[in-house]
């Protein structure tokens, strides 16, 4: 516009020079028009100033400032409230877990919620403030723009009248038509300016409209702020109420606690008084206790020494007691040994008194193999008060038999062994012992002597007992046990432990002139354990069965001998002993010869009869104290001469069957047993030697000499010395009775 005006300024003087009168008239018109425009301009300026003044310090800004101040104040108040709350919390921190603390916690939660709400509102307020500031800044910018434009207009106006006047004046003066044209142009320009003013006014109206909008917004904001203020006020009121309530509760709690503490204090005081009283009464007891404690302390100090003394004393007493016990034990042992000796003496005396042949009877039980029927009917009964008798019912009569002891069918192997074990141990002491099992086939001889592996008989039990005895006496004695096994079949002696069992053995006189018999080639095996025994027995069993498919068959027709020799040296005195234990399972005693058997069976039967008769004859001769004892009438008696003669112990186990069908043989066996029992062999003599005496001495010495030397006397009711007889027997100078004599002659 300025450049346009300048151009006009250059162009106008030229025109002015041309139309001076026109210029003057136009000048006056323009002057009048200018005069009309000027008041309008001043009006506009006034209006603008008013608007500016209206826009300058707005209520909104003031209100904003007030709000900020109010906000600051509220914040301060909030801080104060929080401080008070903290103090309140601190004061209430002592009271935990009670109703107040719970309420306090609730209030705290409420306060936290309110704080959160307040925070949200504060944030909203901050946003509003920001928005207000933005609006204000926008308004300020617009004002500045308007002011600038107004200033520009003023400048343009200030410049324009002078130049126009000059120009017009010039035009009027120089050229009137041109002035007229200029005037028109000026009028056009004036019109344009007026349009500009209209535009400016419209802009102003718009500005006014915007201002009104801002006002409205401001009013809304103000309303919101008011609302927030009200909210804040309400929150503050709630906080204050809560605070007041808390304060009240705190006071109440403090009061309650105080009251409680006072009552407790009272109780404590009362207790204290009681304790004081107690203390006063306890004091003497305390004094006593203190002195007791001191006394105990002294005792405790001395206790280890006392304990040590007591322990030492007790130890001494225990040692003493142990020594005494040991002494007593030794005494008892000595007494026991003496007792055992005495027992043995008594036993021997008993044997001597009873006669040295003991006869026992064992009745075997009826078993399944015996079948059923009348024939298996039991014909034997017993006396419950007397274990030495039994009754046999035969052909309507009841016969009584008396023996040393009768074992009923229910007797077991241990019962039998208990009865014979004293006899067995006596062979360690140097006695010769002979145990026979006599009876018909099937009466239980082998069962009693051998038994079964699970329930062994006398043989194995005897050897076990001897092992035990040997071990027990090992401190004083060096004892050796040897075993031989032989069989007499058809008057032939067979060595059952030899490689060739069919090799015949002969019984010979000892070449040392002692009169003793011995069997050259009879194998003796030393045994030390049950294993050894089992091996020996097995060998014997195998050899015995060589010629027979049925062992029982052979067993019933031959005599089986187990000869156990025990020799020993006393380690202190040097005394030597030799004892022999003969365990004989005799052949069946049934009278086969009478039943018309022929051939080898008849020969067997004759031989069995012969040997059993010879046994009976020997026992009879011994019983009747005959000068001649027919030992040599059979291999059996000849071999067992030592064990049957006067210095030996003999036990006959007569086996019988209880069944009707065996009654004849049962009666025969029992008659034989009863007669054998009544035979007296004379007092037993122990076979003992020492370094200065020998068997030869024994054979020749007189009874009085034997007694003087501390040995057992040989008792003979006939009053004759035995030495001559012995020599006679030993040299075989005896009458041989041929074995045709019948057994019942016994
Ligand atoms: P022997 O040797 O006299 O011919 P055994 O000893 O062979 O007779 O006995 C014949 C049967 O009787 C065998 O089966 C044996 O087991 C049985 N026996 C014998 N005595 C008894 C007993 N006391 N207890 C049980 N069974 C026995
Ligand atoms: Mg048998």
XYZ file of C-alpha atoms and ligand atoms in Angstrom:
774
model
C 0.000 0.000 0.000
C 2.875 2.316 0.835
C 4.535 1.685 -2.513
C 1.233 2.371 -4.140
C 0.921 5.608 -2.247
C 4.455 6.604 -3.218
C 3.670 5.999 -6.826
C 0.625 8.087 -6.409
C 2.756 10.763 -4.781
C 5.075 10.887 -7.812
C 2.253 10.884 -10.238
C -0.031 13.398 -8.427
C 2.211 16.600 -8.626
C 2.388 16.083 -12.315
C -1.349 15.953 -12.492
C -1.617 18.900 -10.082
C 0.303 21.169 -12.357
C -2.181 20.485 -15.051
C -5.600 20.983 -13.292
C -5.231 23.496 -10.553
C -8.943 24.610 -10.164
C -10.198 21.087 -10.262
C -7.637 20.325 -7.793
C -8.775 22.979 -5.398
C -12.433 21.887 -5.537
C -11.541 18.280 -5.139
C -9.267 19.309 -2.275
C -12.105 20.893 -0.450
C -14.324 17.855 -1.092
C -11.644 15.506 0.084
C -11.032 17.763 3.070
C -14.625 17.461 4.023
C -14.616 13.759 3.375
C -11.411 13.437 5.445
C -13.014 15.346 8.186
C -15.884 12.845 8.079
C -13.438 9.879 8.110
C -11.347 11.205 10.985
C -14.015 10.938 13.697
C -14.778 7.465 12.431
C -11.134 6.555 12.741
C -10.978 7.993 16.234
C -14.113 6.038 17.077
C -12.480 2.943 15.753
C -9.319 3.679 17.728
C -11.382 4.210 20.816
C -13.217 1.014 20.180
C -9.901 -0.706 19.633
C -8.524 0.730 22.871
C -11.599 -0.400 24.679
C -11.231 -3.803 23.190
C -7.531 -3.775 24.064
C -8.281 -2.691 27.590
C -10.922 -5.350 27.732
C -8.459 -7.920 26.450
C -5.443 -6.641 28.540
C -6.181 -7.595 32.113
C -8.865 -10.199 31.796
C -10.823 -11.662 34.676
C -9.781 -15.016 33.430
C -6.134 -14.329 34.184
C -7.044 -12.908 37.539
C -9.207 -15.874 38.239
C -6.435 -18.175 37.157
C -4.042 -16.481 39.505
C -6.586 -16.800 42.316
C -7.012 -20.461 41.474
C -3.258 -21.049 41.510
C -3.000 -19.321 44.847
C -5.948 -21.307 46.153
C -4.356 -24.493 44.866
C -1.082 -23.648 46.629
C -2.977 -22.988 49.810
C -4.840 -26.291 49.501
C -1.580 -28.086 48.946
C -0.148 -26.521 52.068
C -3.243 -27.541 53.980
C -2.957 -31.056 52.615
C 0.673 -31.213 53.691
C -0.394 -30.005 57.144
C -3.091 -32.701 57.257
C -0.587 -35.364 56.224
C 1.821 -34.197 58.894
C -0.955 -34.369 61.489
C -1.915 -37.790 60.206
C 1.665 -38.981 60.540
C 1.836 -37.652 64.088
C -1.447 -39.362 64.840
C -0.093 -42.611 63.401
C 3.031 -42.332 65.490
C 0.986 -41.708 68.610
C -1.225 -44.688 67.828
C 1.621 -46.992 66.786
C 1.830 -48.296 70.393
C -1.700 -49.605 70.162
C -1.460 -52.549 67.740
C -3.973 -55.177 66.915
C -6.862 -53.404 68.664
C -10.125 -52.040 67.267
C -8.551 -48.575 66.852
C -5.687 -49.806 64.766
C -8.162 -51.558 62.495
C -10.272 -48.406 62.187
C -7.091 -46.445 61.759
C -6.096 -48.755 58.919
C -9.539 -48.262 57.335
C -9.230 -44.509 57.679
C -5.743 -44.705 56.263
C -7.113 -46.577 53.290
C -9.855 -43.959 52.884
C -7.244 -41.194 53.136
C -5.133 -42.959 50.517
C -8.206 -43.166 48.245
C -8.933 -39.491 48.821
C -5.309 -38.624 48.180
C -5.465 -40.554 44.960
C -8.694 -38.736 44.011
C -7.094 -35.420 44.945
C -4.061 -36.276 42.855
C -6.302 -37.024 39.867
C -8.132 -33.736 40.368
C -4.874 -31.830 40.767
C -3.711 -33.347 37.499
C -6.986 -32.272 35.830
C -6.519 -28.769 37.252
C -2.975 -28.678 35.923
C -4.304 -29.707 32.504
C -6.932 -26.942 32.670
C -4.313 -24.435 33.657
C -2.198 -25.543 30.739
C -5.191 -25.187 28.426
C -5.954 -21.733 29.822
C -2.388 -20.669 29.345
C -2.515 -21.923 25.758
C -5.735 -19.920 25.170
C -4.216 -16.832 26.754
C -1.099 -17.154 24.661
C -3.218 -17.508 21.540
C -5.201 -14.467 22.564
C -2.023 -12.432 23.246
C -0.660 -13.411 19.854
C -3.862 -12.348 18.152
C -3.880 -9.064 20.074
C -0.345 -8.419 18.996
C -1.262 -9.143 15.428
C -4.277 -6.768 15.642
C -2.245 -4.064 17.323
C 0.347 -4.281 14.612
C -2.247 -3.997 11.954
C -3.853 -1.009 13.675
C -0.477 0.583 14.024
C 0.144 0.055 10.334
C -3.215 1.590 9.502
C -2.486 4.584 11.714
C 0.795 5.094 10.011
C -0.784 4.853 6.637
C -3.493 7.301 7.674
C -1.018 9.734 9.149
C 0.913 9.824 5.947
C -2.034 9.965 3.575
C -3.904 13.292 4.410
C -0.845 15.548 4.043
C 0.185 14.138 0.696
C -3.390 14.019 -0.546
C -3.964 17.607 0.492
C -0.801 18.674 -1.170
C -1.655 16.648 -4.231
C -5.210 17.845 -4.369
C -4.114 21.407 -3.838
C -1.689 20.964 -6.670
C -4.282 19.296 -8.850
C -6.801 22.040 -8.195
C -4.194 24.510 -8.965
C -2.782 22.847 -12.127
C -5.460 20.783 -13.842
C -9.066 20.454 -12.725
C -10.243 17.403 -14.833
C -7.205 15.463 -13.787
C -7.870 16.443 -10.215
C -11.315 15.173 -10.697
C -9.951 11.845 -11.846
C -7.561 11.792 -8.960
C -10.349 12.548 -6.688
C -12.254 9.667 -8.048
C -9.273 7.465 -7.605
C -8.818 8.807 -4.140
C -12.435 8.179 -3.536
C -11.953 4.660 -4.808
C -9.032 4.317 -2.562
C -11.050 5.706 0.240
C -13.715 3.226 -0.572
C -11.124 0.530 -0.484
C -9.947 1.740 2.900
C -13.520 1.778 4.106
C -13.836 -1.790 2.933
C -10.653 -2.529 4.783
C -12.162 -0.990 7.857
C -15.256 -3.171 7.366
C -13.010 -6.170 7.039
C -11.132 -5.069 10.101
C -14.425 -4.660 11.904
C -15.491 -8.099 10.861
C -12.197 -9.429 12.093
C -12.770 -7.525 15.252
C -16.203 -9.080 15.566
C -14.645 -12.471 15.040
C -12.080 -11.632 17.644
C -14.888 -10.591 19.883
C -16.647 -13.859 19.162
C -13.458 -15.754 19.976
C -13.077 -13.731 23.100
C -16.585 -14.654 24.074
C -15.786 -18.281 23.415
C -12.728 -17.958 25.578
C -14.918 -16.376 28.202
C -17.310 -19.232 27.994
C -14.515 -21.743 28.247
C -13.124 -19.804 31.106
C -16.534 -19.858 32.788
C -16.755 -23.593 32.270
C -13.292 -24.016 33.663
C -14.240 -21.827 36.536
C -17.314 -23.970 37.154
C -15.153 -27.065 37.054
C -12.665 -25.465 39.395
C -15.534 -24.573 41.677
C -16.703 -28.140 41.530
C -13.235 -29.390 42.301
C -13.001 -26.915 45.081
C -16.254 -28.185 46.477
C -14.962 -31.727 46.126
C -11.739 -30.694 47.763
C -13.693 -29.041 50.510
C -15.788 -32.171 50.986
C -12.658 -34.344 51.045
C -11.073 -31.998 53.489
C -14.190 -32.179 55.646
C -14.127 -35.980 55.480
C -10.462 -35.977 56.303
C -11.063 -33.683 59.195
C -13.920 -35.881 60.384
C -11.760 -38.972 60.058
C -8.983 -37.188 61.795
C -11.351 -36.112 64.535
C -12.716 -39.622 64.871
C -9.208 -40.988 65.010
C -8.288 -38.391 67.534
C -11.305 -39.410 69.623
C -10.483 -43.069 69.299
C -6.909 -42.404 70.139
C -7.934 -40.521 73.222
C -10.366 -43.251 74.154
C -7.752 -45.933 73.570
C -5.226 -43.994 75.581
C -7.756 -43.666 78.338
C -8.579 -47.345 78.259
C -4.932 -48.321 78.196
C -4.297 -45.953 81.005
C -7.133 -47.474 83.036
C -5.968 -50.965 82.274
C -2.400 -50.072 83.128
C -3.639 -48.587 86.392
C -5.505 -51.770 87.336
C -2.549 -53.872 86.269
C -0.255 -51.688 88.194
C -2.501 -52.172 91.170
C -2.383 -55.930 90.773
C 1.378 -55.820 90.282
C 1.660 -53.761 93.436
C -0.430 -56.283 95.304
C 1.681 -59.126 93.883
C 4.783 -57.264 94.761
C 3.582 -56.923 98.308
C 2.826 -60.659 98.371
C 6.258 -61.440 96.931
C 7.821 -59.147 99.458
C 6.020 -61.013 102.219
C 7.053 -64.317 100.670
C 10.588 -63.098 100.372
C 10.582 -62.263 104.014
C 9.321 -65.746 104.892
C 11.591 -67.427 102.347
C 14.727 -65.788 103.563
C 15.358 -68.274 106.392
C 14.628 -71.174 104.020
C 16.999 -69.573 101.546
C 19.645 -69.424 104.194
C 19.129 -73.128 104.930
C 19.172 -73.867 101.212
C 22.363 -71.913 100.775
C 24.031 -73.808 103.543
C 22.675 -77.063 102.059
C 23.909 -76.010 98.652
C 27.337 -75.254 100.053
C 27.328 -78.560 101.809
C 26.295 -80.323 98.568
C 28.926 -78.393 96.673
C 31.514 -79.687 99.068
C 30.104 -83.173 98.673
C 30.135 -82.791 94.883
C 33.739 -81.675 95.048
C 34.592 -84.674 97.145
C 32.314 -86.985 95.110
C 34.836 -88.056 92.416
C 37.284 -89.078 95.135
C 34.522 -90.870 97.052
C 33.291 -92.463 93.829
C 36.778 -93.588 92.927
C 37.183 -95.031 96.440
C 33.793 -96.713 96.187
C 34.621 -98.051 92.718
C 37.965 -99.340 93.938
C 36.300 -100.862 96.981
C 33.591 -102.438 94.812
C 36.230 -103.689 92.380
C 38.139 -105.212 95.265
C 34.918 -106.776 96.545
C 34.039 -108.038 93.059
C 37.526 -109.495 92.600
C 37.210 -111.059 95.996
C 33.746 -112.395 95.143
C 35.028 -113.669 91.785
C 37.925 -115.345 93.506
C 35.539 -116.818 96.028
C 33.244 -117.954 93.234
C 36.213 -119.405 91.405
C 37.308 -121.143 94.570
C 33.752 -122.366 95.092
C 33.643 -123.454 91.469
C 36.866 -125.344 91.793
C 35.584 -126.805 95.003
C 32.351 -127.739 93.298
C 34.254 -129.159 90.359
C 36.378 -131.169 92.700
C 33.262 -132.281 94.523
C 31.563 -132.993 91.220
C 34.480 -135.099 90.065
C 34.522 -136.856 93.395
C 30.788 -137.339 93.079
C 31.212 -138.731 89.589
C 33.860 -141.100 90.843
C 31.547 -142.078 93.644
C 28.701 -142.486 91.193
C 30.813 -144.687 89.028
C 31.864 -146.656 92.079
C 28.233 -146.983 93.080
C 27.305 -147.987 89.559
C 30.020 -150.571 89.513
C 28.975 -151.748 92.941
C 25.396 -151.932 91.723
C 26.508 -153.907 88.719
C 28.506 -156.124 91.018
C 25.524 -156.599 93.310
C 23.094 -157.145 90.479
C 25.451 -159.394 88.663
C 27.382 -158.014 85.800
C 24.937 -159.117 83.194
C 22.045 -156.728 82.940
C 19.081 -157.771 80.927
C 16.698 -155.245 79.503
C 13.702 -155.845 77.333
C 12.343 -153.619 74.577
C 8.921 -154.239 73.151
C 8.641 -152.761 69.688
C 5.467 -151.031 68.559
C 3.111 -152.548 65.984
C 3.505 -150.679 62.730
C 1.676 -150.439 59.402
C 3.869 -153.090 57.763
C 2.606 -155.648 60.276
C -0.838 -155.552 58.705
C -4.109 -156.037 60.570
C -6.172 -158.875 61.904
C -6.162 -161.237 64.873
C -2.540 -162.154 64.346
C -1.421 -158.615 65.046
C -3.335 -158.505 68.297
C -1.259 -157.284 71.241
C -0.466 -159.983 73.792
C 1.912 -158.039 76.030
C 0.884 -155.897 78.991
C 2.856 -153.958 81.588
C 2.757 -153.111 85.258
C 2.406 -149.381 85.702
C 4.081 -149.557 89.151
C 6.913 -151.855 88.267
C 8.977 -151.183 85.166
C 10.831 -154.471 85.460
C 7.947 -156.814 84.698
C 5.824 -157.625 81.708
C 2.957 -160.047 81.126
C 2.450 -162.245 78.102
C -0.939 -163.701 77.450
C -0.523 -167.068 75.769
C -3.026 -169.856 75.248
C -5.341 -168.433 77.847
C -2.589 -168.058 80.443
C -0.781 -164.956 81.499
C 2.919 -165.453 82.155
C 4.952 -162.892 84.057
C 8.576 -162.179 83.225
C 10.909 -160.180 85.395
C 13.938 -158.409 83.944
C 16.108 -155.459 84.963
C 13.965 -153.032 83.009
C 11.257 -153.203 80.406
C 10.894 -150.568 77.690
C 7.362 -150.221 76.416
C 6.579 -149.688 72.719
C 6.449 -145.935 73.134
C 10.043 -145.751 74.417
C 12.320 -143.784 72.093
C 16.003 -144.239 71.231
C 17.115 -141.630 73.789
C 15.298 -143.515 76.571
C 17.232 -146.637 75.685
C 20.508 -144.793 75.399
C 20.078 -143.058 78.728
C 19.894 -146.455 80.350
C 23.063 -147.753 78.710
C 25.273 -144.672 78.647
C 26.888 -145.264 82.062
C 27.971 -148.631 80.800
C 29.431 -147.097 77.682
C 31.487 -144.457 79.472
C 32.897 -147.111 81.769
C 34.875 -148.494 78.813
C 36.929 -145.273 78.969
C 37.765 -146.190 82.532
C 39.196 -149.474 81.269
C 36.260 -151.864 81.493
C 35.257 -154.266 78.782
C 31.652 -153.838 77.883
C 29.400 -155.950 75.745
C 25.919 -154.992 74.589
C 23.859 -157.611 72.770
C 20.621 -157.184 70.911
C 18.834 -160.509 71.105
C 15.506 -161.518 69.600
C 13.692 -162.973 66.677
C 13.947 -161.435 63.248
C 11.791 -158.345 63.014
C 11.704 -157.697 66.761
C 13.741 -154.478 66.443
C 17.368 -155.493 67.112
C 18.825 -153.522 64.237
C 16.530 -150.595 65.010
C 17.864 -150.481 68.584
C 21.543 -150.921 67.652
C 21.815 -148.970 64.386
C 18.597 -146.996 64.153
C 18.000 -144.669 61.237
C 20.143 -141.693 60.098
C 17.526 -139.315 61.549
C 17.158 -141.234 64.797
C 20.354 -143.222 65.330
C 20.593 -146.163 67.698
C 23.050 -147.183 70.381
C 26.050 -147.571 68.026
C 26.269 -144.020 66.816
C 25.121 -142.454 70.071
C 27.772 -144.478 71.974
C 30.573 -143.182 69.750
C 29.303 -139.596 70.031
C 29.235 -139.947 73.809
C 32.772 -141.323 73.808
C 33.969 -138.363 71.697
C 32.440 -136.012 74.228
C 34.037 -137.837 77.140
C 37.412 -137.927 75.413
C 37.267 -134.183 74.808
C 36.236 -133.556 78.407
C 39.102 -135.629 79.780
C 41.666 -134.341 77.298
C 43.423 -132.268 79.992
C 44.240 -135.377 82.048
C 44.076 -138.173 79.492
C 45.377 -138.904 76.044
C 42.626 -141.141 74.724
C 42.338 -142.883 71.348
C 39.208 -144.450 69.922
C 39.437 -147.113 67.242
C 36.654 -148.987 65.550
C 36.426 -152.449 63.957
C 33.460 -154.024 62.257
C 33.043 -157.747 61.880
C 30.368 -160.235 60.951
C 29.961 -163.854 61.950
C 28.121 -165.752 59.287
C 28.026 -169.533 59.246
C 30.703 -169.561 61.953
C 33.024 -167.532 59.796
C 34.445 -164.263 60.973
C 34.518 -161.596 58.265
C 36.275 -158.326 58.366
C 33.734 -155.725 57.277
C 36.270 -152.880 56.941
C 38.734 -154.814 54.771
C 39.177 -154.313 51.048
C 38.184 -157.936 50.567
C 35.308 -158.627 52.980
C 35.261 -162.305 52.082
C 38.693 -162.809 53.579
C 38.278 -165.062 56.609
C 39.673 -164.020 59.952
C 40.968 -166.192 62.705
C 40.885 -165.592 66.433
C 44.291 -166.209 67.931
C 46.036 -166.114 71.261
C 48.246 -163.165 71.805
C 51.868 -164.231 71.231
C 52.963 -162.232 74.281
C 51.711 -165.050 76.505
C 49.221 -162.786 78.216
C 46.416 -165.135 77.403
C 44.657 -162.357 75.524
C 42.959 -163.112 72.249
C 43.448 -161.110 69.149
C 42.303 -161.278 65.561
C 45.138 -160.813 63.106
C 44.086 -158.721 60.156
C 41.012 -157.238 61.832
C 41.125 -153.658 60.688
C 40.922 -150.988 63.319
C 40.154 -147.450 62.181
C 40.781 -144.463 64.389
C 37.697 -142.259 64.594
C 37.542 -138.690 65.862
C 34.303 -137.291 64.556
C 30.763 -138.174 63.614
C 31.834 -137.928 59.973
C 34.432 -140.609 60.569
C 31.808 -142.854 62.163
C 29.423 -142.380 59.255
C 32.147 -143.264 56.757
C 33.099 -146.416 58.724
C 29.465 -147.489 59.090
C 28.839 -146.950 55.399
C 31.859 -149.090 54.476
C 30.693 -151.842 56.830
C 27.183 -151.705 55.403
C 28.435 -151.956 51.814
C 30.711 -154.916 52.615
C 28.005 -156.718 54.533
C 25.634 -156.581 51.601
C 28.153 -158.177 49.153
C 26.543 -161.560 48.842
C 22.964 -160.659 49.540
C 20.546 -158.572 47.584
C 18.466 -158.084 50.692
C 20.414 -156.680 53.610
C 17.729 -157.651 56.124
C 17.941 -161.203 54.959
C 21.653 -161.286 55.674
C 21.288 -159.351 58.869
C 18.858 -161.882 60.288
C 21.269 -164.752 59.621
C 24.534 -163.298 60.864
C 25.871 -161.579 63.932
C 27.095 -158.009 63.353
C 29.786 -156.724 65.689
C 30.945 -153.169 66.173
C 34.075 -153.281 68.327
C 35.122 -149.955 69.816
C 38.469 -149.843 71.593
C 39.378 -146.952 73.878
C 42.986 -146.780 74.977
C 44.366 -143.996 77.078
C 47.322 -142.743 79.069
C 46.921 -140.575 82.114
C 49.089 -137.545 81.445
C 50.040 -137.054 85.101
C 50.319 -140.563 86.501
C 51.225 -142.406 83.292
C 48.562 -145.021 84.012
C 47.376 -146.771 80.856
C 43.852 -148.065 80.341
C 42.278 -150.083 77.591
C 38.570 -150.646 77.361
C 36.551 -152.404 74.746
C 32.954 -151.834 73.834
C 31.328 -154.627 71.830
C 28.028 -153.739 70.263
C 26.445 -156.872 68.854
C 23.364 -157.158 66.667
C 22.718 -160.881 66.949
C 21.174 -163.049 64.266
C 17.473 -163.815 64.560
C 16.750 -166.209 67.431
C 13.785 -167.902 65.769
C 14.036 -171.606 65.640
C 14.334 -172.127 61.907
C 15.991 -175.543 62.348
C 12.761 -177.041 63.608
C 10.703 -175.864 60.673
C 12.254 -178.366 58.287
C 14.518 -176.043 56.305
C 17.056 -177.652 53.973
C 20.353 -176.935 52.251
C 22.209 -173.674 52.934
C 19.253 -172.287 54.869
C 19.407 -175.283 57.248
C 23.159 -174.793 57.650
C 22.657 -171.142 58.448
C 19.980 -172.027 60.981
C 22.196 -174.626 62.613
C 25.063 -172.197 62.856
C 22.852 -169.517 64.355
C 21.429 -171.962 66.845
C 24.909 -173.163 67.647
C 26.254 -169.743 68.356
C 23.254 -168.628 70.367
C 23.357 -171.905 72.344
C 27.040 -171.386 72.936
C 26.233 -167.929 74.247
C 23.628 -169.479 76.541
C 26.036 -172.183 77.643
C 28.755 -169.699 78.446
C 26.368 -167.609 80.474
C 25.038 -170.718 82.244
C 28.516 -171.904 83.071
C 29.367 -168.495 84.411
C 26.123 -168.411 86.375
C 26.727 -171.787 87.955
C 30.385 -170.907 88.598
C 31.599 -173.886 86.711
C 35.327 -174.285 86.409
C 35.014 -174.643 82.729
C 33.422 -171.974 80.573
C 32.844 -173.103 76.993
C 33.859 -169.900 75.223
C 35.305 -171.745 72.273
C 32.086 -173.485 71.327
C 31.279 -170.725 68.898
C 33.108 -167.970 67.096
C 30.851 -165.474 68.818
C 31.606 -166.536 72.412
C 35.223 -167.093 71.604
C 35.571 -163.625 70.150
C 33.641 -162.082 73.031
C 35.447 -164.026 75.716
C 36.999 -160.888 77.132
C 33.708 -159.116 77.308
C 31.849 -161.982 78.901
C 34.392 -163.166 81.425
C 34.471 -162.032 84.985
C 36.004 -158.579 84.606
C 33.491 -157.264 82.119
C 30.086 -155.668 82.028
C 27.427 -157.161 79.873
C 24.049 -155.863 78.794
C 21.556 -157.947 76.923
C 18.766 -156.060 75.155
C 16.076 -158.602 74.491
C 13.820 -157.427 71.701
C 10.278 -158.770 71.459
C 7.331 -158.238 69.209
C 3.990 -157.636 70.950
C 1.907 -159.422 68.320
C -0.078 -162.606 68.713
C 1.639 -164.193 65.695
C 5.081 -163.892 67.390
C 4.013 -165.100 70.811
C 6.047 -168.370 70.769
C 9.288 -166.626 69.864
C 8.494 -163.828 72.324
C 8.086 -166.341 75.153
C 11.325 -168.110 74.151
C 13.269 -164.847 74.048
C 11.884 -163.750 77.430
C 12.721 -167.090 79.038
C 16.242 -166.817 77.698
C 16.481 -163.260 79.012
C 15.213 -164.167 82.466
C 17.718 -166.943 82.866
C 20.610 -164.855 81.618
C 19.670 -162.178 84.088
C 20.099 -164.477 87.030
C 23.699 -165.275 86.084
C 26.418 -163.647 88.085
C 29.707 -163.107 86.343
C 31.539 -161.876 89.418
C 32.709 -158.440 90.449
C 34.019 -156.359 87.640
C 37.699 -155.622 87.385
C 39.073 -152.593 85.765
C 41.714 -153.192 83.191
C 44.372 -150.802 84.316
C 48.094 -150.953 84.129
C 50.834 -148.662 85.201
C 54.454 -148.432 84.415
C 55.374 -151.068 86.957
C 52.461 -153.510 86.556
C 51.413 -155.460 83.490
C 48.628 -157.646 82.292
C 50.741 -160.634 83.139
C 50.911 -159.479 86.801
C 47.183 -159.150 86.851
C 46.618 -162.625 85.498
C 48.803 -164.182 88.161
C 48.157 -162.099 91.228
C 46.110 -163.355 94.131
C 42.896 -161.487 95.104
C 44.559 -160.143 98.235
C 47.473 -158.805 96.216
C 45.087 -157.157 93.770
C 43.256 -155.491 96.615
C 46.523 -154.269 98.098
C 47.438 -152.692 94.791
C 44.196 -150.794 94.800
C 42.452 -152.770 92.058
C 39.090 -154.451 92.079
C 39.002 -157.969 93.310
C 37.713 -160.742 91.099
C 34.836 -162.236 92.926
C 34.138 -165.912 92.570
C 31.565 -167.538 94.736
C 33.371 -170.841 94.363
C 36.353 -169.442 96.251
C 38.870 -170.731 93.728
C 41.489 -168.515 92.105
C 40.726 -167.571 88.585
C 44.266 -167.454 87.332
C 44.473 -171.143 86.572
C 41.093 -171.079 84.925
C 42.033 -168.101 82.846
C 45.185 -169.724 81.670
C 43.204 -172.808 80.837
C 40.664 -170.851 78.893
C 43.215 -168.764 77.173
C 45.194 -171.744 76.020
C 42.021 -173.257 74.606
C 42.202 -176.316 76.792
C 38.477 -176.549 77.145
C 35.810 -179.045 76.330
C 34.007 -178.235 73.174
C 30.346 -178.807 73.551
C 28.933 -179.214 70.129
C 26.202 -176.816 69.218
C 23.274 -179.233 69.190
C 22.021 -178.344 72.606
C 18.586 -176.752 72.472
C 18.102 -173.199 73.725
C 15.246 -174.036 76.034
C 17.840 -175.936 78.152
C 18.742 -172.456 79.461
P 15.514 -157.082 63.508
O 16.781 -156.401 63.350
O 15.321 -157.627 64.865
O 15.242 -158.057 62.456
P 14.442 -154.563 62.786
O 15.262 -153.724 63.653
O 14.850 -154.710 61.381
O 14.342 -156.018 63.391
O 12.940 -154.081 62.919
C 11.899 -154.536 62.167
C 10.948 -153.407 61.825
O 10.354 -152.916 62.995
C 11.680 -152.300 61.154
O 10.861 -151.755 60.162
C 11.875 -151.318 62.248
O 11.890 -150.019 61.740
C 10.640 -151.508 63.111
N 10.907 -151.269 64.536
C 11.559 -152.024 65.366
N 11.614 -151.501 66.603
C 10.969 -150.329 66.535
C 10.687 -149.297 67.493
N 11.072 -149.380 68.781
N 9.998 -148.257 67.073
C 9.598 -148.157 65.787
N 9.827 -149.085 64.847
C 10.518 -150.184 65.198
Mg 18.272 -157.001 62.001
